[in-house]
């Protein structure tokens, strides 16, 4: 189990292998469903292709403003080691204050808010290394404000002998209470202990 530490900067992440059970947290129900829907859809495509699904197995046009607006695709160059966005949804861009369209060739390290960079680099690395979907959830503190997040990272097949790896994923967050309030401790504890139990 990952240690829970509400420090600014590096987010804590909990890794699951089974879908969440129990009651969803208020405000996170949408992305909880989207996380599970994305993973279920990935598994369906993996079953159809008999292994990792390729990029061409998905209709990414739904990311623009449709049902996939919280989703993204990251390309990781194994040689350069710099992940970059290939495409992302409109709501994803708003949540992370990114341009409407990804900037081609610019690493995510120069685009993402620092508090979420470890989440995305670890999520991509773990999904590629495990050749399986990875669920991540936790909290970060930014300027005294708690942000609760959920994400999933799923590896995609690339051409044989390619140095490129692609990861399909979904991300959402909600703003919680101020970090210094008594409600913050209670809300964050309840949310995290509910995650541990599920």
Short mmCIF file of C-alpha atoms in Angstrom, two decimals:
data_model
loop_
_atom_site.label_atom_id
_atom_site.label_comp_id
_atom_site.label_asym_id
_atom_site.label_seq_id
_atom_site.Cartn_x
_atom_site.Cartn_y
_atom_site.Cartn_z
CA UNK A 1 0.00 0.00 0.00
CA UNK A 2 1.26 3.47 -0.83
CA UNK A 3 1.80 5.84 2.09
CA UNK A 4 -0.64 8.75 2.19
CA UNK A 5 1.16 12.08 2.61
CA UNK A 6 -0.55 15.41 1.94
CA UNK A 7 2.55 17.26 0.84
CA UNK A 8 2.54 19.90 -1.84
CA UNK A 9 4.39 18.93 -4.97
CA UNK A 10 4.42 15.18 -5.43
CA UNK A 11 0.98 13.51 -5.50
CA UNK A 12 0.28 10.29 -3.65
CA UNK A 13 -1.08 7.51 -5.74
CA UNK A 14 -2.92 4.33 -4.87
CA UNK A 15 -2.76 1.49 -7.36
CA UNK A 16 -5.69 -0.87 -7.81
CA UNK A 17 -5.99 -4.14 -9.61
CA UNK A 18 -9.75 -4.55 -9.13
CA UNK A 19 -12.54 -2.08 -9.95
CA UNK A 20 -13.69 0.14 -7.10
CA UNK A 21 -16.64 -1.08 -5.08
CA UNK A 22 -18.89 0.69 -2.65
CA UNK A 23 -20.29 4.14 -2.89
CA UNK A 24 -18.51 6.67 -5.10
CA UNK A 25 -17.29 9.92 -3.59
CA UNK A 26 -19.46 12.97 -4.27
CA UNK A 27 -18.18 14.80 -7.33
CA UNK A 28 -15.95 11.92 -8.40
CA UNK A 29 -18.69 9.62 -9.64
CA UNK A 30 -18.32 10.85 -13.23
CA UNK A 31 -14.63 10.12 -13.55
CA UNK A 32 -14.95 6.90 -11.54
CA UNK A 33 -17.39 5.70 -14.16
CA UNK A 34 -15.20 7.05 -16.95
CA UNK A 35 -12.12 5.35 -15.52
CA UNK A 36 -13.91 2.01 -15.39
CA UNK A 37 -15.55 2.57 -18.79
CA UNK A 38 -12.19 3.36 -20.38
CA UNK A 39 -10.54 0.29 -18.85
CA UNK A 40 -13.45 -1.96 -19.80
CA UNK A 41 -13.32 -0.64 -23.37
CA UNK A 42 -9.53 -1.17 -23.46
CA UNK A 43 -10.04 -4.79 -22.31
CA UNK A 44 -12.65 -5.34 -25.05
CA UNK A 45 -10.23 -4.05 -27.68
CA UNK A 46 -7.36 -6.10 -26.21
CA UNK A 47 -9.57 -9.19 -26.47
CA UNK A 48 -10.46 -8.40 -30.10
CA UNK A 49 -6.79 -7.95 -31.04
CA UNK A 50 -5.44 -10.79 -28.91
CA UNK A 51 -3.06 -8.46 -27.05
CA UNK A 52 -2.41 -4.77 -26.68
CA UNK A 53 -4.83 -2.81 -28.86
CA UNK A 54 -3.26 -0.45 -31.42
CA UNK A 55 -3.98 3.27 -31.71
CA UNK A 56 -6.16 2.54 -34.74
CA UNK A 57 -8.57 0.52 -32.56
CA UNK A 58 -10.00 3.70 -31.03
CA UNK A 59 -12.06 6.61 -32.37
CA UNK A 60 -10.26 9.54 -30.77
CA UNK A 61 -12.58 12.10 -32.40
CA UNK A 62 -14.79 11.62 -29.31
CA UNK A 63 -12.16 13.48 -27.27
CA UNK A 64 -12.84 16.86 -28.81
CA UNK A 65 -16.04 17.59 -26.90
CA UNK A 66 -17.80 14.25 -26.65
CA UNK A 67 -17.91 11.44 -24.15
CA UNK A 68 -14.11 11.10 -24.10
CA UNK A 69 -13.36 14.72 -23.13
CA UNK A 70 -11.38 13.60 -20.01
CA UNK A 71 -9.14 11.23 -22.00
CA UNK A 72 -5.67 11.54 -23.52
CA UNK A 73 -3.00 9.70 -25.48
CA UNK A 74 0.67 10.11 -24.58
CA UNK A 75 3.55 8.96 -26.76
CA UNK A 76 6.71 7.90 -24.96
CA UNK A 77 9.95 7.73 -26.93
CA UNK A 78 12.06 4.99 -25.33
CA UNK A 79 15.24 6.50 -26.81
CA UNK A 80 14.67 10.14 -25.85
CA UNK A 81 12.61 9.22 -22.79
CA UNK A 82 10.41 12.28 -23.16
CA UNK A 83 6.64 11.65 -23.10
CA UNK A 84 4.49 14.01 -25.18
CA UNK A 85 0.75 14.36 -25.75
CA UNK A 86 -0.58 13.09 -29.07
CA UNK A 87 -4.17 14.11 -28.37
CA UNK A 88 -6.35 15.00 -25.42
CA UNK A 89 -9.94 15.91 -24.71
CA UNK A 90 -11.37 19.37 -24.20
CA UNK A 91 -12.21 18.93 -20.51
CA UNK A 92 -8.80 17.36 -19.83
CA UNK A 93 -7.17 20.47 -21.31
CA UNK A 94 -9.31 22.77 -19.14
CA UNK A 95 -8.57 20.84 -15.92
CA UNK A 96 -4.81 21.04 -16.46
CA UNK A 97 -4.80 24.50 -18.08
CA UNK A 98 -3.38 23.18 -21.34
CA UNK A 99 -3.89 24.65 -24.83
CA UNK A 100 -6.98 23.38 -26.67
CA UNK A 101 -4.73 21.34 -28.99
CA UNK A 102 -1.54 19.54 -27.91
CA UNK A 103 1.70 21.21 -28.94
CA UNK A 104 3.49 18.68 -31.12
CA UNK A 105 6.86 17.49 -29.85
CA UNK A 106 6.78 19.44 -26.58
CA UNK A 107 7.35 17.06 -23.63
CA UNK A 108 4.69 16.83 -20.94
CA UNK A 109 7.35 17.95 -18.47
CA UNK A 110 7.06 21.44 -19.97
CA UNK A 111 3.26 21.43 -20.17
CA UNK A 112 1.76 19.81 -17.09
CA UNK A 113 1.46 21.57 -13.72
CA UNK A 114 4.33 20.30 -11.56
CA UNK A 115 2.00 18.81 -8.96
CA UNK A 116 0.66 16.34 -11.57
CA UNK A 117 3.87 15.53 -13.42
CA UNK A 118 4.81 12.54 -11.18
CA UNK A 119 1.30 11.12 -11.62
CA UNK A 120 1.58 11.12 -15.42
CA UNK A 121 5.18 9.94 -15.64
CA UNK A 122 4.59 7.10 -13.15
CA UNK A 123 1.26 6.18 -14.74
CA UNK A 124 2.80 5.89 -18.20
CA UNK A 125 5.86 3.99 -16.95
CA UNK A 126 3.80 1.55 -14.89
CA UNK A 127 1.29 0.85 -17.69
CA UNK A 128 4.11 0.16 -20.16
CA UNK A 129 6.11 -1.96 -17.71
CA UNK A 130 3.09 -3.98 -16.54
CA UNK A 131 1.55 -4.24 -20.04
CA UNK A 132 -1.79 -3.65 -18.31
CA UNK A 133 -4.08 -0.84 -17.19
CA UNK A 134 -3.05 1.08 -14.07
CA UNK A 135 -5.51 2.99 -11.89
CA UNK A 136 -4.22 5.92 -9.85
CA UNK A 137 -5.96 8.10 -7.31
CA UNK A 138 -4.94 10.40 -4.55
CA UNK A 139 -4.66 14.01 -3.50
CA UNK A 140 -2.33 16.94 -4.05
CA UNK A 141 -2.18 20.26 -2.25
CA UNK A 142 -1.80 23.38 -4.37
CA UNK A 143 -1.62 26.79 -2.67
CA UNK A 144 -3.43 25.41 0.37
CA UNK A 145 -6.21 23.80 -1.69
CA UNK A 146 -6.70 20.02 -1.71
CA UNK A 147 -7.30 18.47 -5.13
CA UNK A 148 -8.58 14.88 -5.31
CA UNK A 149 -7.89 13.02 -8.55
CA UNK A 150 -8.50 9.75 -10.38
CA UNK A 151 -6.70 8.52 -13.47
CA UNK A 152 -6.13 5.40 -15.54
CA UNK A 153 -3.27 4.62 -17.91
CA UNK A 154 -3.51 1.83 -20.53
CA UNK A 155 -0.69 0.76 -22.87
CA UNK A 156 -1.27 0.56 -26.62
CA UNK A 157 0.49 -1.59 -29.21
CA UNK A 158 3.01 0.02 -31.53
CA UNK A 159 4.85 -1.27 -34.59
CA UNK A 160 7.34 -4.05 -33.88
CA UNK A 161 10.86 -2.79 -33.11
CA UNK A 162 9.56 0.77 -32.60
CA UNK A 163 11.19 2.89 -29.93
CA UNK A 164 7.82 4.59 -29.39
CA UNK A 165 5.22 3.50 -26.83
CA UNK A 166 1.71 4.93 -26.58
CA UNK A 167 -0.49 5.17 -23.50
CA UNK A 168 -4.24 5.84 -23.58
CA UNK A 169 -5.76 7.26 -20.42
CA UNK A 170 -8.34 9.27 -18.56
CA UNK A 171 -7.98 11.88 -15.82
CA UNK A 172 -10.27 13.98 -13.67
CA UNK A 173 -9.99 15.93 -10.46
CA UNK A 174 -12.15 17.91 -8.10
CA UNK A 175 -11.32 20.71 -5.74
CA UNK A 176 -11.69 19.77 -2.09
CA UNK A 177 -11.62 21.93 1.03
CA UNK A 178 -8.76 24.20 2.05
CA UNK A 179 -5.88 22.15 3.43
CA UNK A 180 -5.87 23.98 6.76
CA UNK A 181 -9.56 23.47 7.63
CA UNK A 182 -10.83 20.75 9.96
CA UNK A 183 -13.19 19.69 7.17
CA UNK A 184 -10.14 19.05 4.96
CA UNK A 185 -8.74 16.46 7.31
CA UNK A 186 -12.09 14.69 7.67
CA UNK A 187 -12.97 14.82 3.95
CA UNK A 188 -9.55 13.68 2.80
CA UNK A 189 -9.37 10.93 5.44
CA UNK A 190 -12.84 9.63 4.50
CA UNK A 191 -12.03 9.73 0.81
CA UNK A 192 -8.67 7.98 1.25
CA UNK A 193 -9.91 5.39 3.75
CA UNK A 194 -12.79 4.62 1.40
CA UNK A 195 -10.22 4.04 -1.37
CA UNK A 196 -8.15 1.74 0.82
CA UNK A 197 -11.21 -0.33 1.74
CA UNK A 198 -12.41 -0.69 -1.86
#
